[in-house]
PDB file of C-alpha atoms and ligand atoms in Angstrom:
ATOM      1  CA  MET A  25      97.313 128.237  91.652  1.00 94.00           C
ATOM      2  CA  LYS A  26      94.587 129.785  89.481  1.00 92.00           C
ATOM      3  CA  ASN A  27      93.561 127.430  86.645  1.00 93.00           C
ATOM      4  CA  LYS A  28      95.128 124.505  88.522  1.00 98.00           C
ATOM      5  CA  ILE A  29      93.059 121.466  89.447  1.00 98.00           C
ATOM      6  CA  CYS A  30      93.946 119.764  92.727  1.00 98.00           C
ATOM      7  CA  LEU A  31      92.573 116.492  94.094  1.00 98.00           C
ATOM      8  CA  VAL A  32      92.976 115.947  97.848  1.00 98.00           C
ATOM      9  CA  THR A  33      92.040 112.625  99.462  1.00 98.00           C
ATOM     10  CA  GLY A  34      90.871 112.557 103.066  1.00 98.00           C
ATOM     11  CA  ALA A  35      89.863 116.204 102.722  1.00 98.00           C
ATOM     12  CA  THR A  36      86.850 115.961 105.051  1.00 98.00           C
ATOM     13  CA  SER A  37      88.963 116.251 108.184  1.00 97.00           C
ATOM     14  CA  GLY A  38      92.262 117.303 109.735  1.00 97.00           C
ATOM     15  CA  ILE A  39      95.305 117.921 107.589  1.00 98.00           C
ATOM     16  CA  GLY A  40      93.521 117.085 104.318  1.00 98.00           C
ATOM     17  CA  GLN A  41      90.767 119.611 104.964  1.00 98.00           C
ATOM     18  CA  ALA A  42      93.317 122.293 105.888  1.00 98.00           C
ATOM     19  CA  THR A  43      95.218 121.468 102.688  1.00 98.00           C
ATOM     20  CA  ALA A  44      92.098 121.717 100.529  1.00 98.00           C
ATOM     21  CA  LYS A  45      91.223 125.051 102.133  1.00 98.00           C
ATOM     22  CA  ALA A  46      94.705 126.493 101.622  1.00 98.00           C
ATOM     23  CA  LEU A  47      94.782 125.417  97.962  1.00 98.00           C
ATOM     24  CA  ALA A  48      91.332 126.965  97.497  1.00 98.00           C
ATOM     25  CA  GLN A  49      92.616 130.161  99.137  1.00 98.00           C
ATOM     26  CA  LYS A  50      95.317 130.250  96.466  1.00 98.00           C
ATOM     27  CA  GLY A  51      92.648 130.151  93.754  1.00 98.00           C
ATOM     28  CA  ALA A  52      92.871 126.500  92.670  1.00 98.00           C
ATOM     29  CA  THR A  53      89.905 124.361  91.700  1.00 98.00           C
ATOM     30  CA  VAL A  54      89.847 121.791  94.497  1.00 98.00           C
ATOM     31  CA  ILE A  55      88.253 118.374  94.445  1.00 98.00           C
ATOM     32  CA  VAL A  56      87.615 117.048  97.922  1.00 98.00           C
ATOM     33  CA  ALA A  57      87.705 113.245  97.993  1.00 98.00           C
ATOM     34  CA  GLY A  58      85.816 111.698 100.895  1.00 98.00           C
ATOM     35  CA  ARG A  59      83.671 108.722 101.803  1.00 98.00           C
ATOM     36  CA  SER A  60      80.743 110.473 103.499  1.00 98.00           C
ATOM     37  CA  PRO A  61      78.390 112.593 101.351  1.00 98.00           C
ATOM     38  CA  GLU A  62      77.460 114.692 104.382  1.00 98.00           C
ATOM     39  CA  LEU A  63      81.069 115.399 105.415  1.00 98.00           C
ATOM     40  CA  CYS A  64      81.976 116.174 101.791  1.00 98.00           C
ATOM     41  CA  GLN A  65      79.049 118.613 101.406  1.00 98.00           C
ATOM     42  CA  ASN A  66      79.923 120.296 104.717  1.00 98.00           C
ATOM     43  CA  THR A  67      83.581 120.571 103.721  1.00 98.00           C
ATOM     44  CA  VAL A  68      82.779 122.059 100.314  1.00 98.00           C
ATOM     45  CA  ALA A  69      80.395 124.598 101.911  1.00 98.00           C
ATOM     46  CA  LEU A  70      82.953 125.494 104.610  1.00 98.00           C
ATOM     47  CA  ILE A  71      85.788 126.011 102.131  1.00 98.00           C
ATOM     48  CA  GLN A  72      83.621 127.997  99.731  1.00 98.00           C
ATOM     49  CA  SER A  73      82.393 130.308 102.487  1.00 98.00           C
ATOM     50  CA  GLU A  74      85.800 130.763 104.136  1.00 98.00           C
ATOM     51  CA  THR A  75      87.751 131.336 100.918  1.00 98.00           C
ATOM     52  CA  GLY A  76      85.144 132.840  98.579  1.00 98.00           C
ATOM     53  CA  ASN A  77      86.323 130.311  95.956  1.00 98.00           C
ATOM     54  CA  PRO A  78      83.269 128.705  94.295  1.00 98.00           C
ATOM     55  CA  ASN A  79      85.338 126.073  92.433  1.00 98.00           C
ATOM     56  CA  ILE A  80      85.262 123.428  95.132  1.00 98.00           C
ATOM     57  CA  HIS A  81      83.686 120.063  94.319  1.00 98.00           C
ATOM     58  CA  TYR A  82      83.668 116.620  95.831  1.00 98.00           C
ATOM     59  CA  LEU A  83      83.936 112.999  94.758  1.00 98.00           C
ATOM     60  CA  LEU A  84      82.999 110.014  96.868  1.00 98.00           C
ATOM     61  CA  ALA A  85      84.966 106.839  97.546  1.00 98.00           C
ATOM     62  CA  ASP A  86      85.741 104.524 100.407  1.00 98.00           C
ATOM     63  CA  LEU A  87      89.418 104.138  99.603  1.00 98.00           C
ATOM     64  CA  SER A  88      89.670 100.786 101.369  1.00 97.00           C
ATOM     65  CA  VAL A  89      87.579  99.336  98.521  1.00 97.00           C
ATOM     66  CA  GLN A  90      89.526  99.061  95.275  1.00 97.00           C
ATOM     67  CA  ALA A  91      86.394  99.174  93.103  1.00 96.00           C
ATOM     68  CA  GLN A  92      85.599 102.539  94.671  1.00 97.00           C
ATOM     69  CA  VAL A  93      89.146 103.816  94.066  1.00 98.00           C
ATOM     70  CA  ARG A  94      88.659 102.864  90.406  1.00 97.00           C
ATOM     71  CA  GLY A  95      85.254 104.579  90.438  1.00 98.00           C
ATOM     72  CA  LEU A  96      86.794 107.758  91.876  1.00 98.00           C
ATOM     73  CA  ALA A  97      89.496 107.847  89.190  1.00 98.00           C
ATOM     74  CA  ALA A  98      86.970 107.189  86.413  1.00 98.00           C
ATOM     75  CA  GLU A  99      84.603 109.862  87.706  1.00 98.00           C
ATOM     76  CA  PHE A 100      87.453 112.346  88.022  1.00 98.00           C
ATOM     77  CA  LYS A 101      88.568 111.682  84.436  1.00 98.00           C
ATOM     78  CA  SER A 102      85.037 112.016  83.109  1.00 98.00           C
ATOM     79  CA  ARG A 103      84.620 115.431  84.755  1.00 98.00           C
ATOM     80  CA  TYR A 104      88.050 117.061  84.500  1.00 98.00           C
ATOM     81  CA  VAL A 105      90.467 117.252  81.618  1.00 94.00           C
ATOM     82  CA  ARG A 106      93.576 117.843  83.699  1.00 98.00           C
ATOM     83  CA  LEU A 107      95.095 117.186  87.114  1.00 98.00           C
ATOM     84  CA  ASP A 108      97.856 119.485  88.329  1.00 98.00           C
ATOM     85  CA  VAL A 109      98.200 118.326  91.925  1.00 98.00           C
ATOM     86  CA  LEU A 110      97.289 115.014  93.546  1.00 98.00           C
ATOM     87  CA  VAL A 111      97.565 114.907  97.337  1.00 98.00           C
ATOM     88  CA  ASN A 112      97.375 111.351  98.707  1.00 98.00           C
ATOM     89  CA  ASN A 113      96.496 112.057 102.319  1.00 98.00           C
ATOM     90  CA  ALA A 114      93.635 109.799 103.504  1.00 98.00           C
ATOM     91  CA  ALA A 115      94.798 107.314 106.120  1.00 98.00           C
ATOM     92  CA  SER A 116      93.816 105.671 109.373  1.00 96.00           C
ATOM     93  CA  ILE A 117      95.353 103.617 112.149  1.00 97.00           C
ATOM     94  CA  PHE A 118      93.537 100.471 113.289  1.00 97.00           C
ATOM     95  CA  PHE A 119      94.095  99.386 116.888  1.00 95.00           C
ATOM     96  CA  SER A 120      92.903  95.835 116.153  1.00 96.00           C
ATOM     97  CA  ARG A 121      93.587  93.910 112.964  1.00 98.00           C
ATOM     98  CA  GLN A 122      90.795  94.394 110.431  1.00 97.00           C
ATOM     99  CA  VAL A 123      90.456  93.500 106.778  1.00 98.00           C
ATOM    100  CA  SER A 124      88.895  95.482 103.961  1.00 97.00           C
ATOM    101  CA  ALA A 125      86.021  94.381 101.713  1.00 95.00           C
ATOM    102  CA  ASP A 126      88.774  93.122  99.384  1.00 95.00           C
ATOM    103  CA  GLY A 127      90.195  90.997 102.230  1.00 95.00           C
ATOM    104  CA  ILE A 128      93.305  93.148 102.746  1.00 97.00           C
ATOM    105  CA  GLU A 129      94.646  94.330 106.114  1.00 98.00           C
ATOM    106  CA  MET A 130      93.205  97.836 106.577  1.00 98.00           C
ATOM    107  CA  ASN A 131      96.343  99.913 107.294  1.00 98.00           C
ATOM    108  CA  PHE A 132      97.961  98.452 104.191  1.00 98.00           C
ATOM    109  CA  ALA A 133      94.775  98.801 102.095  1.00 98.00           C
ATOM    110  CA  VAL A 134      93.958 102.438 102.908  1.00 98.00           C
ATOM    111  CA  ASN A 135      97.335 103.944 103.728  1.00 98.00           C
ATOM    112  CA  HIS A 136      99.388 102.331 100.974  1.00 98.00           C
ATOM    113  CA  LEU A 137      97.390 100.460  98.322  1.00 98.00           C
ATOM    114  CA  ALA A 138      94.866 103.290  97.836  1.00 98.00           C
ATOM    115  CA  TYR A 139      97.749 105.776  97.279  1.00 98.00           C
ATOM    116  CA  PHE A 140      99.309 103.312  94.833  1.00 98.00           C
ATOM    117  CA  LEU A 141      96.152 102.483  92.898  1.00 98.00           C
ATOM    118  CA  LEU A 142      94.647 105.980  92.696  1.00 98.00           C
ATOM    119  CA  THR A 143      97.949 107.498  91.577  1.00 98.00           C
ATOM    120  CA  ASN A 144      98.502 104.881  88.888  1.00 98.00           C
ATOM    121  CA  LEU A 145      94.964 105.267  87.597  1.00 97.00           C
ATOM    122  CA  LEU A 146      95.482 109.045  87.305  1.00 98.00           C
ATOM    123  CA  LEU A 147      99.048 108.929  86.021  1.00 98.00           C
ATOM    124  CA  GLU A 148      98.286 109.512  82.342  1.00 98.00           C
ATOM    125  CA  THR A 149      96.139 112.536  83.258  1.00 98.00           C
ATOM    126  CA  LEU A 150      98.952 113.898  85.441  1.00 98.00           C
ATOM    127  CA  LYS A 151     101.512 113.358  82.669  1.00 98.00           C
ATOM    128  CA  ALA A 152      99.256 115.086  80.143  1.00 98.00           C
ATOM    129  CA  SER A 153      98.960 118.028  82.582  1.00 98.00           C
ATOM    130  CA  ALA A 154     102.718 118.338  83.222  1.00 98.00           C
ATOM    131  CA  PRO A 155     104.219 120.110  85.010  1.00 98.00           C
ATOM    132  CA  ALA A 156     102.209 118.320  87.677  1.00 98.00           C
ATOM    133  CA  ARG A 157     102.886 117.281  91.245  1.00 98.00           C
ATOM    134  CA  ILE A 158     102.039 114.385  93.545  1.00 98.00           C
ATOM    135  CA  VAL A 159     102.359 114.776  97.306  1.00 99.00           C
ATOM    136  CA  ASN A 160     102.211 111.651  99.456  1.00 98.00           C
ATOM    137  CA  VAL A 161     101.444 112.326 103.106  1.00 98.00           C
ATOM    138  CA  ALA A 162     103.659 109.895 105.001  1.00 98.00           C
ATOM    139  CA  SER A 163     104.862 109.986 108.609  1.00 98.00           C
ATOM    140  CA  ASN A 164     107.963 109.775 110.775  1.00 98.00           C
ATOM    141  CA  SER A 165     106.267 106.643 112.172  1.00 97.00           C
ATOM    142  CA  HIS A 166     108.010 104.839 109.298  1.00 98.00           C
ATOM    143  CA  ARG A 167     111.276 105.059 111.231  1.00 98.00           C
ATOM    144  CA  GLY A 168     112.558 101.830 112.724  1.00 98.00           C
ATOM    145  CA  LYS A 169     110.111  99.696 110.706  1.00 98.00           C
ATOM    146  CA  HIS A 170     110.824  97.201 107.959  1.00 97.00           C
ATOM    147  CA  LEU A 171     108.583  95.335 105.523  1.00 98.00           C
ATOM    148  CA  ASP A 172     108.399  91.582 105.958  1.00 97.00           C
ATOM    149  CA  PHE A 173     107.193  90.293 102.587  1.00 98.00           C
ATOM    150  CA  ASP A 174     106.276  86.933 104.139  1.00 98.00           C
ATOM    151  CA  ASN A 175     103.972  88.702 106.577  1.00 98.00           C
ATOM    152  CA  LEU A 176     103.102  91.966 104.807  1.00 97.00           C
ATOM    153  CA  GLU A 177      99.560  92.064 106.167  1.00 98.00           C
ATOM    154  CA  LEU A 178     100.697  91.166 109.680  1.00 98.00           C
ATOM    155  CA  GLU A 179      98.656  88.010 110.076  1.00 97.00           C
ATOM    156  CA  ARG A 180     101.287  87.235 112.724  1.00 97.00           C
ATOM    157  CA  GLY A 181     102.427  89.718 115.372  1.00 96.00           C
ATOM    158  CA  TYR A 182      99.915  92.490 114.586  1.00 98.00           C
ATOM    159  CA  SER A 183     100.373  95.734 116.456  1.00 97.00           C
ATOM    160  CA  PRO A 184      98.811  99.049 115.412  1.00 97.00           C
ATOM    161  CA  GLY A 185     102.141 100.875 115.590  1.00 97.00           C
ATOM    162  CA  ARG A 186     103.823  98.294 113.412  1.00 98.00           C
ATOM    163  CA  ALA A 187     100.960  98.098 110.893  1.00 98.00           C
ATOM    164  CA  TYR A 188     100.594 101.877 110.604  1.00 98.00           C
ATOM    165  CA  GLY A 189     104.376 102.475 110.571  1.00 98.00           C
ATOM    166  CA  CYS A 190     104.887  99.854 107.851  1.00 98.00           C
ATOM    167  CA  SER A 191     102.133 101.394 105.730  1.00 98.00           C
ATOM    168  CA  LYS A 192     103.864 104.767 106.078  1.00 98.00           C
ATOM    169  CA  LEU A 193     107.220 103.172 105.164  1.00 98.00           C
ATOM    170  CA  ALA A 194     105.415 101.824 102.086  1.00 98.00           C
ATOM    171  CA  ASN A 195     104.492 105.457 101.234  1.00 98.00           C
ATOM    172  CA  LEU A 196     108.222 106.201 101.019  1.00 98.00           C
ATOM    173  CA  TYR A 197     109.133 103.176  98.896  1.00 98.00           C
ATOM    174  CA  PHE A 198     106.232 104.097  96.615  1.00 98.00           C
ATOM    175  CA  THR A 199     107.315 107.753  96.393  1.00 98.00           C
ATOM    176  CA  TYR A 200     110.943 106.934  95.591  1.00 98.00           C
ATOM    177  CA  GLU A 201     110.120 104.196  93.068  1.00 98.00           C
ATOM    178  CA  LEU A 202     107.488 106.356  91.353  1.00 98.00           C
ATOM    179  CA  SER A 203     109.919 109.277  91.087  1.00 98.00           C
ATOM    180  CA  ARG A 204     112.341 106.983  89.235  1.00 98.00           C
ATOM    181  CA  ARG A 205     109.579 105.794  86.904  1.00 98.00           C
ATOM    182  CA  LEU A 206     108.436 109.382  86.247  1.00 98.00           C
ATOM    183  CA  LYS A 207     111.860 110.676  85.206  1.00 97.00           C
ATOM    184  CA  GLY A 208     111.523 113.039  82.253  1.00 97.00           C
ATOM    185  CA  THR A 209     107.724 113.279  82.402  1.00 98.00           C
ATOM    186  CA  GLY A 210     107.481 116.631  84.210  1.00 98.00           C
ATOM    187  CA  VAL A 211     105.511 114.997  87.021  1.00 98.00           C
ATOM    188  CA  THR A 212     107.149 115.201  90.436  1.00 98.00           C
ATOM    189  CA  VAL A 213     106.368 113.121  93.517  1.00 98.00           C
ATOM    190  CA  ASN A 214     107.470 113.825  97.060  1.00 98.00           C
ATOM    191  CA  ALA A 215     106.559 112.526 100.506  1.00 98.00           C
ATOM    192  CA  MET A 216     106.230 114.482 103.708  1.00 98.00           C
ATOM    193  CA  HIS A 217     105.662 114.252 107.468  1.00 98.00           C
ATOM    194  CA  PRO A 218     103.196 116.807 108.880  1.00 98.00           C
ATOM    195  CA  GLY A 219     104.383 116.687 112.514  1.00 97.00           C
ATOM    196  CA  PHE A 220     102.207 115.640 115.449  1.00 95.00           C
ATOM    197  CA  VAL A 221      98.869 117.199 114.606  1.00 96.00           C
ATOM    198  CA  ARG A 222      95.536 117.614 116.427  1.00 94.00           C
ATOM    199  CA  THR A 223      93.168 115.690 114.117  1.00 94.00           C
ATOM    200  CA  ASN A 224      90.695 112.806 114.131  1.00 91.00           C
ATOM    201  CA  MET A 225      93.475 110.284 113.523  1.00 87.00           C
ATOM    202  CA  ALA A 226      92.798 107.138 115.645  1.00 89.00           C
ATOM    203  CA  ALA A 227      89.270 108.333 116.541  1.00 89.00           C
ATOM    204  CA  ASN A 228      87.889 105.309 114.658  1.00 92.00           C
ATOM    205  CA  ASN A 229      89.076 103.082 117.531  1.00 91.00           C
ATOM    206  CA  GLY A 230      86.225 103.503 120.010  1.00 91.00           C
ATOM    207  CA  TRP A 231      84.934 105.955 122.614  1.00 89.00           C
ATOM    208  CA  LEU A 232      87.834 105.489 125.037  1.00 90.00           C
ATOM    209  CA  VAL A 233      90.347 106.606 122.429  1.00 88.00           C
ATOM    210  CA  ARG A 234      88.107 109.549 121.461  1.00 91.00           C
ATOM    211  CA  PHE A 235      87.829 110.477 125.164  1.00 85.00           C
ATOM    212  CA  PHE A 236      91.604 110.626 125.646  1.00 87.00           C
ATOM    213  CA  LEU A 237      92.498 112.215 122.280  1.00 89.00           C
ATOM    214  CA  PRO A 238      92.300 115.823 123.567  1.00 88.00           C
ATOM    215  CA  LEU A 239      94.855 114.924 126.264  1.00 86.00           C
ATOM    216  CA  VAL A 240      97.125 113.210 123.771  1.00 86.00           C
ATOM    217  CA  HIS A 241      96.925 116.304 121.587  1.00 87.00           C
ATOM    218  CA  LEU A 242      98.147 118.761 124.192  1.00 86.00           C
ATOM    219  CA  ASN A 243     101.016 120.687 122.543  1.00 87.00           C
ATOM    220  CA  SER A 244     100.313 119.252 119.114  1.00 94.00           C
ATOM    221  CA  LEU A 245     100.160 121.284 115.899  1.00 95.00           C
ATOM    222  CA  THR A 246      96.974 122.606 114.345  1.00 96.00           C
ATOM    223  CA  PRO A 247      95.840 121.014 111.056  1.00 97.00           C
ATOM    224  CA  GLU A 248      96.795 124.277 109.308  1.00 98.00           C
ATOM    225  CA  GLU A 249     100.343 123.992 110.673  1.00 97.00           C
ATOM    226  CA  GLY A 250     100.450 120.320 109.689  1.00 98.00           C
ATOM    227  CA  ALA A 251      99.336 121.151 106.143  1.00 98.00           C
ATOM    228  CA  ARG A 252     102.055 123.750 105.533  1.00 98.00           C
ATOM    229  CA  THR A 253     104.603 121.412 103.998  1.00 98.00           C
ATOM    230  CA  ILE A 254     101.942 119.868 101.734  1.00 98.00           C
ATOM    231  CA  ILE A 255     100.989 123.320 100.439  1.00 98.00           C
ATOM    232  CA  TYR A 256     104.660 124.119  99.926  1.00 98.00           C
ATOM    233  CA  LEU A 257     105.221 120.921  97.917  1.00 98.00           C
ATOM    234  CA  ALA A 258     101.984 121.409  95.976  1.00 98.00           C
ATOM    235  CA  SER A 259     102.496 125.029  95.024  1.00 98.00           C
ATOM    236  CA  SER A 260     105.899 126.586  95.681  1.00 98.00           C
ATOM    237  CA  PRO A 261     108.104 127.431  92.689  1.00 97.00           C
ATOM    238  CA  ASP A 262     111.089 126.519  94.935  1.00 97.00           C
ATOM    239  CA  VAL A 263     110.267 122.819  94.562  1.00 98.00           C
ATOM    240  CA  GLU A 264     108.898 122.856  91.022  1.00 96.00           C
ATOM    241  CA  SER A 265     111.378 120.283  89.767  1.00 96.00           C
ATOM    242  CA  VAL A 266     112.266 118.584  93.047  1.00 98.00           C
ATOM    243  CA  THR A 267     111.209 114.933  93.099  1.00 98.00           C
ATOM    244  CA  GLY A 268     111.749 111.750  95.087  1.00 98.00           C
ATOM    245  CA  LYS A 269     112.388 113.516  98.399  1.00 98.00           C
ATOM    246  CA  TYR A 270     111.054 113.419 101.961  1.00 98.00           C
ATOM    247  CA  PHE A 271     110.134 116.727 103.570  1.00 98.00           C
ATOM    248  CA  VAL A 272     109.588 117.813 107.150  1.00 98.00           C
ATOM    249  CA  ARG A 273     108.875 121.476 107.961  1.00 98.00           C
ATOM    250  CA  GLU A 274     109.418 122.461 104.317  1.00 98.00           C
ATOM    251  CA  ARG A 275     112.910 120.950 104.365  1.00 98.00           C
ATOM    252  CA  ASP A 276     114.232 117.985 102.423  1.00 98.00           C
ATOM    253  CA  VAL A 277     115.417 115.512 105.113  1.00 98.00           C
ATOM    254  CA  PRO A 278     116.663 111.926 104.977  1.00 98.00           C
ATOM    255  CA  SER A 279     114.076 109.251 105.691  1.00 98.00           C
ATOM    256  CA  ASP A 280     115.037 106.021 107.466  1.00 98.00           C
ATOM    257  CA  PRO A 281     117.987 104.381 105.627  1.00 98.00           C
ATOM    258  CA  VAL A 282     115.904 101.240 104.915  1.00 98.00           C
ATOM    259  CA  SER A 283     113.510 103.337 102.804  1.00 98.00           C
ATOM    260  CA  TYR A 284     116.192 103.928 100.155  1.00 98.00           C
ATOM    261  CA  ASP A 285     116.567 100.232  99.264  1.00 98.00           C
ATOM    262  CA  GLU A 286     115.604 100.146  95.571  1.00 98.00           C
ATOM    263  CA  SER A 287     115.187  96.371  95.447  1.00 98.00           C
ATOM    264  CA  ILE A 288     112.595  96.514  98.247  1.00 98.00           C
ATOM    265  CA  ALA A 289     110.847  99.424  96.501  1.00 98.00           C
ATOM    266  CA  LYS A 290     110.641  97.422  93.244  1.00 98.00           C
ATOM    267  CA  ARG A 291     109.427  94.342  95.067  1.00 98.00           C
ATOM    268  CA  LEU A 292     106.741  96.342  96.885  1.00 98.00           C
ATOM    269  CA  TRP A 293     105.686  97.864  93.541  1.00 98.00           C
ATOM    270  CA  ASP A 294     105.280  94.384  92.026  1.00 97.00           C
ATOM    271  CA  VAL A 295     103.383  93.069  95.050  1.00 98.00           C
ATOM    272  CA  SER A 296     101.145  96.168  95.074  1.00 98.00           C
ATOM    273  CA  GLU A 297     100.455  95.737  91.366  1.00 97.00           C
ATOM    274  CA  GLU A 298      99.504  92.117  92.002  1.00 96.00           C
ATOM    275  CA  MET A 299      97.254  93.098  94.945  1.00 97.00           C
ATOM    276  CA  THR A 300      95.462  95.719  92.824  1.00 97.00           C
ATOM    277  CA  LYS A 301      95.323  93.528  89.743  1.00 89.00           C
ATOM    278  CA  GLY A 302      93.185  94.776  86.960  1.00 64.00           C
ATOM    279  CA  MET A 303      94.893  98.132  87.403  1.00 51.00           C
ATOM    280  CA  ALA A 304      95.187  99.988  84.092  1.00 43.00           C
TER     281      ALA A 304
HETATM  282  N1  NAP B 218      97.787 113.668 112.855  1.00 62.45           N
HETATM  283  C1  NAP B 218      99.075 113.397 112.958  1.00 62.45           C
HETATM  284  O1  NAP B 218      99.723 113.672 113.992  1.00 62.45           O
HETATM  285  C2  NAP B 218      99.811 112.779 111.802  1.00 62.45           C
HETATM  286  C3  NAP B 218     101.180 112.524 111.947  1.00 62.45           C
HETATM  287  C4  NAP B 218     101.868 111.964 110.866  1.00 62.45           C
HETATM  288  C5  NAP B 218     101.211 111.699 109.680  1.00 62.45           C
HETATM  289  N2  NAP B 218      99.871 111.943 109.578  1.00 62.45           N
HETATM  290  C6  NAP B 218      99.220 111.647 108.293  1.00 62.45           C
HETATM  291  O2  NAP B 218      98.388 112.719 107.918  1.00 62.45           O
HETATM  292  C7  NAP B 218      97.358 112.250 107.044  1.00 62.45           C
HETATM  293  C8  NAP B 218      96.032 112.851 107.420  1.00 62.45           C
HETATM  294  O3  NAP B 218      95.642 112.396 108.689  1.00 62.45           O
HETATM  295  P1  NAP B 218      94.934 113.324 109.782  1.00 62.45           P
HETATM  296  O4  NAP B 218      95.842 113.372 110.941  1.00 62.45           O
HETATM  297  O5  NAP B 218      94.465 114.576 109.172  1.00 62.45           O
HETATM  298  O6  NAP B 218      93.712 112.370 110.213  1.00 62.45           O
HETATM  299  P2  NAP B 218      92.132 112.525 110.149  1.00 62.45           P
HETATM  300  O7  NAP B 218      91.685 113.821 110.738  1.00 62.45           O
HETATM  301  O8  NAP B 218      91.607 111.265 110.749  1.00 62.45           O
HETATM  302  O9  NAP B 218      91.843 112.556 108.588  1.00 62.45           O
HETATM  303  C9  NAP B 218      91.946 111.399 107.805  1.00 62.45           C
HETATM  304  C10 NAP B 218      91.119 111.573 106.558  1.00 62.45           C
HETATM  305  O10 NAP B 218      91.211 110.354 105.797  1.00 62.45           O
HETATM  306  C11 NAP B 218      89.888 109.917 105.488  1.00 62.45           C
HETATM  307  N3  NAP B 218      89.812 108.475 105.392  1.00 62.45           N
HETATM  308  C12 NAP B 218      90.218 107.539 106.279  1.00 62.45           C
HETATM  309  N4  NAP B 218      89.924 106.308 105.845  1.00 62.45           N
HETATM  310  C13 NAP B 218      89.315 106.462 104.641  1.00 62.45           C
HETATM  311  C14 NAP B 218      88.751 105.565 103.697  1.00 62.45           C
HETATM  312  N5  NAP B 218      88.729 104.239 103.906  1.00 62.45           N
HETATM  313  N6  NAP B 218      88.219 106.063 102.561  1.00 62.45           N
HETATM  314  C15 NAP B 218      88.187 107.398 102.345  1.00 62.45           C
HETATM  315  N7  NAP B 218      88.696 108.301 103.204  1.00 62.45           N
HETATM  316  C16 NAP B 218      89.246 107.829 104.339  1.00 62.45           C
HETATM  317  C17 NAP B 218      89.028 110.420 106.636  1.00 62.45           C
HETATM  318  O11 NAP B 218      87.671 110.439 106.229  1.00 62.45           O
HETATM  319  P3  NAP B 218      86.462 110.568 107.299  1.00 62.45           P
HETATM  320  O12 NAP B 218      86.388 112.057 107.598  1.00 62.45           O
HETATM  321  O13 NAP B 218      85.298 110.044 106.547  1.00 62.45           O
HETATM  322  O14 NAP B 218      86.858 109.744 108.486  1.00 62.45           O
HETATM  323  C18 NAP B 218      89.632 111.803 106.848  1.00 62.45           C
HETATM  324  O15 NAP B 218      89.120 112.729 105.901  1.00 62.45           O
HETATM  325  C19 NAP B 218      97.436 110.728 107.091  1.00 62.45           C
HETATM  326  O16 NAP B 218      98.094 110.264 105.927  1.00 62.45           O
HETATM  327  C20 NAP B 218      98.288 110.447 108.326  1.00 62.45           C
HETATM  328  O17 NAP B 218      98.993 109.227 108.213  1.00 62.45           O
HETATM  329  C21 NAP B 218      99.148 112.476 110.608  1.00 62.45           C
END
């Protein structure tokens, strides 16, 4: 991975931080994307000291705010001439329905629209850097869900499992549709499920949740174990030209049958474009 530039979102914690560290260990220049200057500085210092790789930098953005996603992409392009690997990883689950500064339901805004917008804003850079790879961190929580376009932001019947699962199903539609659009460009895009991993996921939902998280995480994977498939997709020659697939434990597996519906994927693309209007 020497001479490769990798951008990892949500790299201040959990699976994203383990991914950034592993890519740094392989010699890549790694850009940690986070929303807290302090967490970003700590992460950069930690990775530099643990890997001995000095080429670790950070960029700031709250990915629930589209203007900040645009700012992140613009800042990246002003500082770096190429992008070899983009890992869309930052996500949250919201136990009660909340809306972003842009007025969009938070699971949908952070977990899907930020992946969609950031990737599209960086697409020309990725194409110019080909062969390049995009890895979308999804989840098996997509299984059994379906998108209701009349209630995409769950104004009716909100539940955290449904909202989070639908946003992760959106990751798959996005991955498959993007892989079709990227045919012949040398840029691949795959999605993956990391397993059940001991991270800060859900810790944004109050002290009671934070109190019980260690119990919930008994027998869960470490962030390093959860990051393995991301590293594989980001760096292994075995998957250099593999695109439009869903991976679990470094294996290409079928996602839920509903996720392969191309008409839904196209419709979600159009809706996402509309909801991020102004996108380049
Ligand atoms: N943990 C699991 O069992 C599991 C299972 C399946 C899939 N996943 C997926 O794995 C990915 C990583 O999650 P994780 O488990 O590692 O959780 P985590 O420890 O909570 O890490 C999430 C990361 O996303 C960042 N983030 C969240 N909202 C953001 C926002 N609005 N703007 C910028 N950054 C934001 C967080 O930043 P802060 O540090 O500032 O909070 C953090 O760095 C997610 O896509 C998740 O859906 C996790």
